[in-house]
Coordinates of C-alpha atoms and ligand atoms in Angstrom, one line a residue:
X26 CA 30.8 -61.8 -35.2
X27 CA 30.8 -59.6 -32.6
X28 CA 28.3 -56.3 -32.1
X29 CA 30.9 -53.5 -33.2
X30 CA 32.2 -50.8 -34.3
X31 CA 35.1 -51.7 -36.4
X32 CA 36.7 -48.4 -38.8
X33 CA 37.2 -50.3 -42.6
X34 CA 39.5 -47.5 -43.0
X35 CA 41.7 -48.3 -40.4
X36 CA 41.2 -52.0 -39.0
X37 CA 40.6 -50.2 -35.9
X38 CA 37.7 -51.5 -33.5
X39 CA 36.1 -48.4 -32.6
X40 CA 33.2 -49.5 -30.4
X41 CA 31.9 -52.4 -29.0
X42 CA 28.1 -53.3 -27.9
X43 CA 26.7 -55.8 -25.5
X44 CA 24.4 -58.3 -27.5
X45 CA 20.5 -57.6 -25.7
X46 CA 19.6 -60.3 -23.4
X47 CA 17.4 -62.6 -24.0
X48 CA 14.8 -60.8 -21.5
X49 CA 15.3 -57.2 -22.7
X50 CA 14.6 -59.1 -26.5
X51 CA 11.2 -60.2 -25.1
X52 CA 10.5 -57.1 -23.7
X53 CA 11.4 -55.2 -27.2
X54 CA 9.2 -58.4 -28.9
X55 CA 6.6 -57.5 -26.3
X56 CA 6.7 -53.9 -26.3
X57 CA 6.5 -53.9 -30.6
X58 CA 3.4 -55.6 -30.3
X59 CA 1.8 -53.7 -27.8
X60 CA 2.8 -50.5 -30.1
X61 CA 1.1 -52.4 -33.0
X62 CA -1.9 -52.6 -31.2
X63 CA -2.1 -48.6 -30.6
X64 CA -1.2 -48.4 -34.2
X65 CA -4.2 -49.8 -35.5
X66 CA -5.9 -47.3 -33.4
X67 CA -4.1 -44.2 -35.7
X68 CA -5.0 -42.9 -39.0
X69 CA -2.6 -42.1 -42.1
X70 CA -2.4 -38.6 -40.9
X71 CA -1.3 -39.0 -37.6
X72 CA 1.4 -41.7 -38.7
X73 CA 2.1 -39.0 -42.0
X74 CA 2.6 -36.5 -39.3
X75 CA 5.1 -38.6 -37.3
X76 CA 6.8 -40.3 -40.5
X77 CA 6.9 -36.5 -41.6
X78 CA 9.1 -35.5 -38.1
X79 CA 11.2 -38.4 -38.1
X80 CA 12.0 -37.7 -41.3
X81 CA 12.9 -33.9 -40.4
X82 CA 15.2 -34.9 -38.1
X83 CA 16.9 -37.2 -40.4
X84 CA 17.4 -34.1 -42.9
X85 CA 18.8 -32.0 -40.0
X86 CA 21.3 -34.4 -38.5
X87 CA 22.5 -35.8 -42.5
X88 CA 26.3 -34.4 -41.6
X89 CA 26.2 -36.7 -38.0
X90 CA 24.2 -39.8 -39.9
X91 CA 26.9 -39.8 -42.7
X92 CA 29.8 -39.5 -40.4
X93 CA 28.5 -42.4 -38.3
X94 CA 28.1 -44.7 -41.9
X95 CA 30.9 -43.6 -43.2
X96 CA 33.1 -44.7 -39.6
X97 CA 31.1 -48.1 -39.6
X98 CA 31.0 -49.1 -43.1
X99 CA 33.7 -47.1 -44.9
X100 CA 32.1 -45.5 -47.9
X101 CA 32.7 -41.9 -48.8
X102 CA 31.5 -38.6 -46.5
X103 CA 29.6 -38.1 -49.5
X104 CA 27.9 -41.1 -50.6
X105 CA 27.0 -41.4 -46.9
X106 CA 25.4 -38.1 -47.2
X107 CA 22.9 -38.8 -49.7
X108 CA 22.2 -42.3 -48.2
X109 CA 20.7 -40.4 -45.5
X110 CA 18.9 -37.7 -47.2
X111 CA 17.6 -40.3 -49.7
X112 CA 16.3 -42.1 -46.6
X113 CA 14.4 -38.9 -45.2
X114 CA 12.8 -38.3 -49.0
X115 CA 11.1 -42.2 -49.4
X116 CA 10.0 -41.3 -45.5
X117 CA 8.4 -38.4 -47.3
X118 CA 7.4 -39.9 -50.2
X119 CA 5.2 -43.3 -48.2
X120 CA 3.8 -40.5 -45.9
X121 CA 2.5 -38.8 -48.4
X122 CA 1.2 -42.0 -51.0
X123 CA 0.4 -44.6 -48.2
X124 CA -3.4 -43.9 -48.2
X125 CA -3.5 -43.6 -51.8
X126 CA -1.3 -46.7 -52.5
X127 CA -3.4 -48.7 -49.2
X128 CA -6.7 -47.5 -50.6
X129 CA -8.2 -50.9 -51.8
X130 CA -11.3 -51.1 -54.6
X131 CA -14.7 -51.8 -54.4
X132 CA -16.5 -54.1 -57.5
X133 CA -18.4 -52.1 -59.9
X134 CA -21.0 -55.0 -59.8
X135 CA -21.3 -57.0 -56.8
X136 CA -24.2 -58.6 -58.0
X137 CA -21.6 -61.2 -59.7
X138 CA -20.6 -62.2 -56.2
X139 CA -24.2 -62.7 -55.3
X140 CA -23.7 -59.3 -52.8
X141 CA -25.2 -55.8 -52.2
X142 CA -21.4 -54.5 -51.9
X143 CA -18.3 -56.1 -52.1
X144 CA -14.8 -54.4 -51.8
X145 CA -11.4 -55.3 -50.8
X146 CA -9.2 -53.5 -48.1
X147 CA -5.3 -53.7 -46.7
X148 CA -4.8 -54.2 -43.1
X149 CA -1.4 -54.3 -41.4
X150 CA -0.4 -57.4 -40.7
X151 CA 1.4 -56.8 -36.9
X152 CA 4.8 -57.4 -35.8
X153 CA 7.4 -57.2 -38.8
X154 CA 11.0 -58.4 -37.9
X155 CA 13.6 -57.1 -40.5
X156 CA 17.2 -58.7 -40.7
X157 CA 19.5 -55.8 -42.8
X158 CA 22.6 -55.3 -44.5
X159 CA 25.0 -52.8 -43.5
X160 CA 25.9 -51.6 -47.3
X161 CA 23.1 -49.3 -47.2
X162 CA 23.1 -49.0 -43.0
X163 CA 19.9 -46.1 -43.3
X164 CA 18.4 -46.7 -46.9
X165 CA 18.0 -50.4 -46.3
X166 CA 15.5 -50.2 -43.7
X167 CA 13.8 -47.4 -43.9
X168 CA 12.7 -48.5 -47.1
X169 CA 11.4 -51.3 -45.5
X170 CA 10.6 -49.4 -42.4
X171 CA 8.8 -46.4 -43.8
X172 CA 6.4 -48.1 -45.7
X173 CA 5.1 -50.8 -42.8
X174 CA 5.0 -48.0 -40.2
X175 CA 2.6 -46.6 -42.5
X176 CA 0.6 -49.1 -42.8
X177 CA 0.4 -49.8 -39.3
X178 CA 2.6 -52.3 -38.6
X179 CA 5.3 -52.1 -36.4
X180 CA 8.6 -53.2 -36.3
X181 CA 11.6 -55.4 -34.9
X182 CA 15.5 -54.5 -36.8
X183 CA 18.1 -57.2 -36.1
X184 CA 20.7 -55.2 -37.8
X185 CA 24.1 -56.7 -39.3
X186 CA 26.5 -57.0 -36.5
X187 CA 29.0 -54.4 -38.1
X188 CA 26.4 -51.2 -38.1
X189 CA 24.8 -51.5 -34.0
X190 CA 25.4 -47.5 -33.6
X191 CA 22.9 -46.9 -36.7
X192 CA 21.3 -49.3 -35.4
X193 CA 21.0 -47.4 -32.1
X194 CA 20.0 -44.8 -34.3
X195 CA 17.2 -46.1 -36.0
X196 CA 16.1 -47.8 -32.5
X197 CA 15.2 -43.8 -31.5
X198 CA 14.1 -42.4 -34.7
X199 CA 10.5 -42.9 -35.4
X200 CA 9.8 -42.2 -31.5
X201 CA 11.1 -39.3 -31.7
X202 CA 9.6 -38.2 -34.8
X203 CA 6.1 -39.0 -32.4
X204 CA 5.5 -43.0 -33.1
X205 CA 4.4 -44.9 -29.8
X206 CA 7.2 -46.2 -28.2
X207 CA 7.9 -49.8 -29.4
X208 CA 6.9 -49.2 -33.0
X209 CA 10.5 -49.6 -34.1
X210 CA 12.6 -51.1 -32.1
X211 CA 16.1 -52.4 -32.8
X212 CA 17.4 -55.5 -31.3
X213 CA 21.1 -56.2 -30.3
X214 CA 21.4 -59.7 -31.3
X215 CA 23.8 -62.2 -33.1
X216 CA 22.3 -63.8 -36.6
X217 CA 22.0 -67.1 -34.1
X218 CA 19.2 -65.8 -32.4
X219 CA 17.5 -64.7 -35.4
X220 CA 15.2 -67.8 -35.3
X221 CA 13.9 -67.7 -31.5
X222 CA 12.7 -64.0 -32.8
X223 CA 11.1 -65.3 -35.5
X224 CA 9.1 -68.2 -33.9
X225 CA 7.3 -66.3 -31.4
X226 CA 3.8 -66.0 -32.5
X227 CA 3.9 -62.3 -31.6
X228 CA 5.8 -62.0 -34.7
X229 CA 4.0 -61.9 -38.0
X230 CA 6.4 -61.5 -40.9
X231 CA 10.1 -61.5 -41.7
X232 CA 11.6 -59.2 -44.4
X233 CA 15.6 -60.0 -45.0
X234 CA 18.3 -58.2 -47.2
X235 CA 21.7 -60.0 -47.7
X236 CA 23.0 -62.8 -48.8
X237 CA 21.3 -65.7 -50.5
X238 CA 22.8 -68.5 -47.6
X239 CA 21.3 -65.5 -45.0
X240 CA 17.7 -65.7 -46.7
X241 CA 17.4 -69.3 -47.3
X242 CA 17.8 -69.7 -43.9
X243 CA 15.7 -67.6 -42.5
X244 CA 12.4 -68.4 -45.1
X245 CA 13.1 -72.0 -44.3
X246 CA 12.0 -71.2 -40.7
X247 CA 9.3 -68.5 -42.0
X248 CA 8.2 -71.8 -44.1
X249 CA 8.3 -74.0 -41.3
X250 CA 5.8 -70.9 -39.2
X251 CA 4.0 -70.2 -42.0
X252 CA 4.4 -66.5 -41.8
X253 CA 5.0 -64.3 -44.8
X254 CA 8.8 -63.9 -46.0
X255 CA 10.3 -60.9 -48.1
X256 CA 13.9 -61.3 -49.7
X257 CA 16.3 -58.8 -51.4
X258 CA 19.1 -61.2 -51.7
X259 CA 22.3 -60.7 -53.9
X260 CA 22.7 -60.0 -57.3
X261 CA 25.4 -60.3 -60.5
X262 CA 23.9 -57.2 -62.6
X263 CA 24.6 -57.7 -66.4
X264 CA 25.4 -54.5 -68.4
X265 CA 25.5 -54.7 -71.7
X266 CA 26.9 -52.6 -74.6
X267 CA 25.7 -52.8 -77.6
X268 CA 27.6 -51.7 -81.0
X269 CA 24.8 -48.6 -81.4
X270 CA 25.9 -46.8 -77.6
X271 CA 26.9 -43.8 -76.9
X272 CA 30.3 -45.3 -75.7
X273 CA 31.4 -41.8 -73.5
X274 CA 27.8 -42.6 -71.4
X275 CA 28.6 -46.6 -71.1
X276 CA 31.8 -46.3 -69.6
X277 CA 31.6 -43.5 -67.6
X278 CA 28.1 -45.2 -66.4
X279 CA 30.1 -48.5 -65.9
X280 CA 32.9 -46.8 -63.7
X281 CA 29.8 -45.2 -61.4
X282 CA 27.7 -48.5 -61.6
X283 CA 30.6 -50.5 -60.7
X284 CA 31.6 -48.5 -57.7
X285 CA 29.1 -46.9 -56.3
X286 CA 28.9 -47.6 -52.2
X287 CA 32.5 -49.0 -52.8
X288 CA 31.2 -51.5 -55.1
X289 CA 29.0 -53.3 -52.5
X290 CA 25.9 -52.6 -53.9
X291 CA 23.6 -55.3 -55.0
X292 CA 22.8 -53.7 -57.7
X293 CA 25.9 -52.3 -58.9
X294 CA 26.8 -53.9 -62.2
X295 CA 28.9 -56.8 -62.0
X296 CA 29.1 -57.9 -65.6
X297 CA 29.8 -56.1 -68.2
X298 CA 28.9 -57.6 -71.7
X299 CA 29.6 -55.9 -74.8
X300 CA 29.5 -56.5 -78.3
X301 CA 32.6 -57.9 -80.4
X302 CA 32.7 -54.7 -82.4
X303 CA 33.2 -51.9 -79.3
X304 CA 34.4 -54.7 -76.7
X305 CA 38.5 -53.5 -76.9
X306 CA 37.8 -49.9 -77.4
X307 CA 35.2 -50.4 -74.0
X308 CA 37.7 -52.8 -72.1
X309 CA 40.4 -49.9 -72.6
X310 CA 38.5 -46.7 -71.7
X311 CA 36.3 -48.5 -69.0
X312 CA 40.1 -49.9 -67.6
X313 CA 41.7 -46.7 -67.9
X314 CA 38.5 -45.0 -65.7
X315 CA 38.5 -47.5 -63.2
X316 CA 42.2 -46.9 -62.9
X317 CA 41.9 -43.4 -62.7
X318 CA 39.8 -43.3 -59.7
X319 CA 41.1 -42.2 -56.1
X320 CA 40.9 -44.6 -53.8
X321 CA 41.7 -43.7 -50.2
X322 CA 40.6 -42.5 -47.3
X323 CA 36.3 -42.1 -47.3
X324 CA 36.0 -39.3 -44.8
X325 CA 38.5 -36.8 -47.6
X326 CA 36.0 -34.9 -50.2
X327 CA 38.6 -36.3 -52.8
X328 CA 37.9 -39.8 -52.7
X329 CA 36.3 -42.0 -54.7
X330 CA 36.5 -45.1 -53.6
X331 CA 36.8 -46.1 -50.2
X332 CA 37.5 -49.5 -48.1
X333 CA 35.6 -52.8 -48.1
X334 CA 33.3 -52.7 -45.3
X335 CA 34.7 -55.6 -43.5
X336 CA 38.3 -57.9 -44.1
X337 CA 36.3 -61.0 -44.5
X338 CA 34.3 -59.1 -47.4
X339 CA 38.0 -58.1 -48.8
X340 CA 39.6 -61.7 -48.5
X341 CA 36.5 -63.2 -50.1
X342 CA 36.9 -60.4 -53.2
X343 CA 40.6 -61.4 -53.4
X344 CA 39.9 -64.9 -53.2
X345 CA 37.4 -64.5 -56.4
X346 CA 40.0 -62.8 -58.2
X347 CA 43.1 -65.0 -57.3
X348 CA 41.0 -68.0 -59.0
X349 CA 40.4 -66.2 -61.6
X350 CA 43.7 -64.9 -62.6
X351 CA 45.1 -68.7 -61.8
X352 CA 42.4 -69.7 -64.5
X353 CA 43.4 -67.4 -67.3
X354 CA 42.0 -64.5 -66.8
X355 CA 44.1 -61.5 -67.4
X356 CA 43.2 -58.0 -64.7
X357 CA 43.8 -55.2 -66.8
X358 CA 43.4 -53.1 -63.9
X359 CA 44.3 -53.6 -60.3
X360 CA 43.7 -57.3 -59.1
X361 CA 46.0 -56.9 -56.1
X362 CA 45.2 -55.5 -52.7
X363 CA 47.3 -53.0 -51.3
X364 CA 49.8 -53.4 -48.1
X365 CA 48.9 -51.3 -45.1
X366 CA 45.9 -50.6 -42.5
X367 CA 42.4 -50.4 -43.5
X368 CA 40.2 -52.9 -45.8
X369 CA 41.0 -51.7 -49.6
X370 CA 40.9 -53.0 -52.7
X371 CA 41.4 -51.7 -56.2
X372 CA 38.8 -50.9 -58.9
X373 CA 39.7 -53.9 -60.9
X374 CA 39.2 -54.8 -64.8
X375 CA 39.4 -58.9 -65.7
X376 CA 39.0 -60.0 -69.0
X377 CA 38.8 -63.7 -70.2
X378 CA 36.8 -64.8 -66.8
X379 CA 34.9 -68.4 -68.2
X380 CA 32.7 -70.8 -66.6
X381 CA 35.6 -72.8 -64.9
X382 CA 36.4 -70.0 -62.5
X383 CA 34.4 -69.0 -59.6
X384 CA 33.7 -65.1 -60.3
X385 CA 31.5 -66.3 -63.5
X386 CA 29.1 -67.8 -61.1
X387 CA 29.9 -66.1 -57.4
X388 CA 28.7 -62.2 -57.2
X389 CA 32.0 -60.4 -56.4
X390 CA 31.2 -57.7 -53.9
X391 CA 33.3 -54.9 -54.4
X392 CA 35.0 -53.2 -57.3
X393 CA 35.7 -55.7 -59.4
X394 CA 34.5 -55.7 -62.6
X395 CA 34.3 -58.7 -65.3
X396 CA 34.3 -58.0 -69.2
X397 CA 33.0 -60.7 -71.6
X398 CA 32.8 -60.4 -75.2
X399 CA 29.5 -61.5 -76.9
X400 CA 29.1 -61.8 -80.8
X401 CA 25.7 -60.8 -81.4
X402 CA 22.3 -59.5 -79.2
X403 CA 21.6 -63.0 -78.7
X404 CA 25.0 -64.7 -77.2
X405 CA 24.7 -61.0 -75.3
X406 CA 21.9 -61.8 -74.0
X407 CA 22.8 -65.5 -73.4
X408 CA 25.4 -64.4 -71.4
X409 CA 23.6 -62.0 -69.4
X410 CA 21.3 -64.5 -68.1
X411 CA 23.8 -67.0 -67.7
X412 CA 23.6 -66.5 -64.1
X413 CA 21.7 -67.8 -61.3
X414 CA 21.0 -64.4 -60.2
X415 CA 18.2 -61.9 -61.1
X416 CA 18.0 -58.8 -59.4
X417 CA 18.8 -55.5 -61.5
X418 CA 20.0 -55.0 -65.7
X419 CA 21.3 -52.4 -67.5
X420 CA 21.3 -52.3 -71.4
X421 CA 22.9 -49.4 -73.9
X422 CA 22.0 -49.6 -77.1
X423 CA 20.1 -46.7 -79.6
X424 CA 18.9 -49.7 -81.5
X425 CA 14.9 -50.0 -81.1
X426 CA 15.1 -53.9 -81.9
X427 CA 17.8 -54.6 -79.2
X428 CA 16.3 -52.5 -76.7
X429 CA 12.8 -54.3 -77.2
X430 CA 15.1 -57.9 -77.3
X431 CA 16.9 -57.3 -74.3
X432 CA 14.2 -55.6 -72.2
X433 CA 11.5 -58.5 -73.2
X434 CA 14.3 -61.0 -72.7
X435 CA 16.5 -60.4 -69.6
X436 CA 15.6 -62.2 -66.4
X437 CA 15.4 -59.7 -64.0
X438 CA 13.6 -57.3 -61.5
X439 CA 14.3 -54.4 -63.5
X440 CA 16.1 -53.3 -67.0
X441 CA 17.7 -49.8 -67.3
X442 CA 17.9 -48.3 -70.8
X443 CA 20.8 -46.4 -71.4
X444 CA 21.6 -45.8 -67.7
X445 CA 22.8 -47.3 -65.0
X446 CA 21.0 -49.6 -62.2
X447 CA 18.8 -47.1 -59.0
X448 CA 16.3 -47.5 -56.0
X449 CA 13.5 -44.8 -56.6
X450 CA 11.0 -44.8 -54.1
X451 CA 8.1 -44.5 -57.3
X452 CA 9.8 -48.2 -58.9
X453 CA 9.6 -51.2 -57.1
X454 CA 12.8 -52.7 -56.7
X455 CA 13.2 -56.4 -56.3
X456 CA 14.6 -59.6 -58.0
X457 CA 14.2 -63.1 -59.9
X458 CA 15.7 -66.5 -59.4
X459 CA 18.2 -66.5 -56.1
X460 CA 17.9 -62.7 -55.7
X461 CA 14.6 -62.8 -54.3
X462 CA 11.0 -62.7 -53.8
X463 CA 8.6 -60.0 -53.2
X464 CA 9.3 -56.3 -53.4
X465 CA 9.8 -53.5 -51.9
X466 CA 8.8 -49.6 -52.6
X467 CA 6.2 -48.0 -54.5
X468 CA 3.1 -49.0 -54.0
X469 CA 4.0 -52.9 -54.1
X470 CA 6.2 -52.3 -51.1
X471 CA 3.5 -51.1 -49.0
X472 CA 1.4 -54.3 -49.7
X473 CA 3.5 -56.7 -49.0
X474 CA 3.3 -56.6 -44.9
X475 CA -0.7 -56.2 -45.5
X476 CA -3.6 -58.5 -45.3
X477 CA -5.5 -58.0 -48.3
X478 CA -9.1 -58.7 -46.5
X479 CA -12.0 -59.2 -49.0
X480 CA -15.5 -57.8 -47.9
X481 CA -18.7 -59.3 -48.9
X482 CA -22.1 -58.0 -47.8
X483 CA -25.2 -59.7 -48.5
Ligands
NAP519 P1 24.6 -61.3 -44.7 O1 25.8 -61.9 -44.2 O2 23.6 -62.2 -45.3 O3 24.0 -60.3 -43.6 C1 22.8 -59.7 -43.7 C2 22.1 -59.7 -42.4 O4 21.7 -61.1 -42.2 C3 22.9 -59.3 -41.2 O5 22.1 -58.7 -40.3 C4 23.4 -60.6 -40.7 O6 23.7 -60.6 -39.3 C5 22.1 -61.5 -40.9 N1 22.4 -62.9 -41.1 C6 23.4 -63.5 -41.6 N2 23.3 -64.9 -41.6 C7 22.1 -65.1 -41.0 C8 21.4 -66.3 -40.7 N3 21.8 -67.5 -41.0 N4 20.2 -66.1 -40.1 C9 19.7 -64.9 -39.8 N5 20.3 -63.8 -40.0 C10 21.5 -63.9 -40.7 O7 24.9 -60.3 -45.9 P2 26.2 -59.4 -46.1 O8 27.3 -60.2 -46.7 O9 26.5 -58.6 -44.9 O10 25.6 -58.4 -47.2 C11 25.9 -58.5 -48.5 C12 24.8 -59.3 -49.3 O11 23.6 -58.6 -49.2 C13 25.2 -59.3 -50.8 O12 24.9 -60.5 -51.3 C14 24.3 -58.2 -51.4 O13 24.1 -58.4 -52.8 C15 23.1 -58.4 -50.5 N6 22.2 -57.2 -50.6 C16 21.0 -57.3 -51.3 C17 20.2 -56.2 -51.4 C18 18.9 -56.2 -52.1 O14 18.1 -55.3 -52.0 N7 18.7 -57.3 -52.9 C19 20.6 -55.0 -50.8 C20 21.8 -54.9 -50.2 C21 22.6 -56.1 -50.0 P3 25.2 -60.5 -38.8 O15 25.8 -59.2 -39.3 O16 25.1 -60.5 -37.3 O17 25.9 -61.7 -39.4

């Protein structure tokens, strides 16, 4: 894939980038972990203080951020917007909590460990390399980078190969917010030379978002170095609907779940399960909304829905839904890509998608929504985790029993209650199964690129 910019709305390549060579990629390797080593020499403060800057100067320059996402990835002016200022508020948020989150504890009675004292502490861990998506170009690493900056790490980005000029951006940020030069540092590289980064010894850890074949890859060579792995990794989010919902909230929280970011979010909802008794009065509002939606051109304040980020990503979408319709299933909505420049699809509404077709199993990454019809809470919730998947969940029901079924019961890394799947910096945000392992925000996030280092004193 080459390093470039290429406009979803148009087809048109915009920019393109030189890949780093391999010596300017050791000097970035070597210049990351000589920043590292001036890190451990800082306090929280003086990395909150820096954190705070960069994250200033994220705020101020949110209109040139979300023009640049928007031209490299194709979602809307607005959605591109609040990526960015999103972004500078978890900056915020790990400058201020980092000391409190990274403050370890001491035993009450050492004297059961046979010492005067004993405590534990978190230490960073060094050199962090981070291989990211460009669905969330900004919000996906900083929320990775944020957090191990504060904890005195430092960092190496091998961004997707469809994003370099936030890539470029990132590369300056956190300097200029005050961070030593070479404590974030973006590398220009092909996903080939992922694993030449990753064996040097300089680097410590490896934290990847995308796709499951992406993150099996690269913890199979983490395994093989022994070096700690973090994976966000793709998800199939169930929604269900329960006879008891407030039906106006379910759908129109289905239409925004569904096609939020273009409907290539890993946690939008995927599949939408609701019970026999509202299932044709849901399939026909929630059709009619995702109908009703404007999709065109992401840089006008009037659309909703913008292009898939890249033509592969489109063909792969229509492929899921060509198998599908050959199988039976009937697209109540859309289904058919549009003629013309530019990478769009239709919000799309299938009903009668089964086991034999691919879309039951494969996530579909855009706005394409499947409907199935379950008979009780139970075959709902059979349904729901039916998946090899387990990253995000959304349930609506006012029932008490079905919300305490389906929040004890669905395999995932998080259940929404009458609402619709979200990253908040305060939640950690992470999956099950093939979506994952580890997390990231809140306080969890933080600890993950630490060395929890026990203390014992005689
Ligand atoms: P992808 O192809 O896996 O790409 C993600 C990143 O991995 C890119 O930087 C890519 O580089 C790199 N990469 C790909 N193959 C690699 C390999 N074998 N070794 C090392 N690096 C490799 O993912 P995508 O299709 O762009 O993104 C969509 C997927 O990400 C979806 O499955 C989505 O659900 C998932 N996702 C998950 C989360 C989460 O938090 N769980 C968040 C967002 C997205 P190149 O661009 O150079 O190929």
């Amino acid at each position: 894939m080459p390093i470039a910019t290429l406009n979803p709305a148009t087809g048109v390549v915009e920019r393109e980038f030189a890949a780093h060579s391999p010596e300017e990629v050791q000097a970035r390797i070597a210049s990351a972990h000589r920043a590292y080593l001036d890190l451990t020499a800082t306090d929280f403060e003086t990395r909150a203080g820096w954190m705070h800057a960069a994250a200033d100067l994220l705020e101020a320059e949110a209109d040139e951020v979300a023009a640049m996402i928007t031209r490299e990835m194709g979602k809307t002016l607005a959605q591109a917007r609040a990526e960015a200022l999103k972004s500078a508020n978890a900056m915020r948020f790990y400058a201020d909590h980092a000391a409190e989150f990274l403050d370890g504890r001491t035993l009450d009675d050492p004297s059961a460990v046979n010492a005067s004292e004993a405590y534990v502490r978190f230490q960073p861990l060094g050199v962090v390399l981070a291989v990211m998506p460009w669905n969330y170009p900004i919000w996906q690493v900083i929320r990775f980078a944020a957090p191990a900056l504060m904890a005195g790490n430092t960092a190496l980005l091998k961004h997707a190969s469809n994003v370099p000029q936030a890539a470029l951006y990132l590369d300056e940020l956190f300097h200029r917010g005050g961070f030593p030069e070479g404590a974030f540092r973006s590398l220009l590289i092909p996903a080939a030379a992922v694993e030449d980064v990753l064996r040097d010894r300089r680097v410590v850890a490896v934290t990847l978002t995308g796709s499951e074949p992406a993150g099996r890859s690269v913890a199979s060579i983490a395994g093989s170095e022994v070096k700690h792995v973090v994976l966000e990794l793709g998800g199939s989010d169930p929604f269900v609907v329960m006879p008891s919902a407030d039906l106006d909230g379910a759908v129109a929280a289905a239409v925004a779940s569904r096609t939020a970011n273009n409907g290539q979010a890993c946690i939008n909802a995927k599949r939408f399960i609701v019970h026999a008794e509202v299932h044709d009065e849901f399939v026909a509002r929630f059709s009619e909304a995702m109908g009703a939606l404007v999709v065109g051109d992401p840089t006008d304040a009037s659309t909703q829905v913008g292009p898939l980020a890249t033509a592969s990503g489109r063909s792969d979408l229509a492929e899921l839904v060509d198998d599908a319709v050959a199988k039976g299933a009937v697209a109540r909505v859309g289904g058919m890509a549009p003629e013309g420049p530019g990478w769009f699809y239709p919000p799309t509404v299938l009903t009668g998608v089964g086991p034999e077709m691919r879309l039951y199993a494969e996530e579909a990454f855009g706005p394409v929504a499947a409907v199935y019809r379950a008979e009780d809470a139970h075959d709902a919730l059979r349904i729901a985790n039916d998946t090899t998947f387990g990253l995000s969940s959304a349930v609506w029901t006012q029932d008490p029993a079905d919300e305490a079924l389906f929040v004890a019961g669905l395999q995932a890394g998080a259940v929404f209650v009458n609402g619709m799947s979200i990253s908040y910096p305060e939640l950690p945000f992470g999956g099950v199964k093939d979506s994952g392992v580890g997390r990231e925000l809140s306080a969890e996030g933080i600890r993950e690129f630490c060395n929890l280092k026990s203390v014992w004193k005689a």
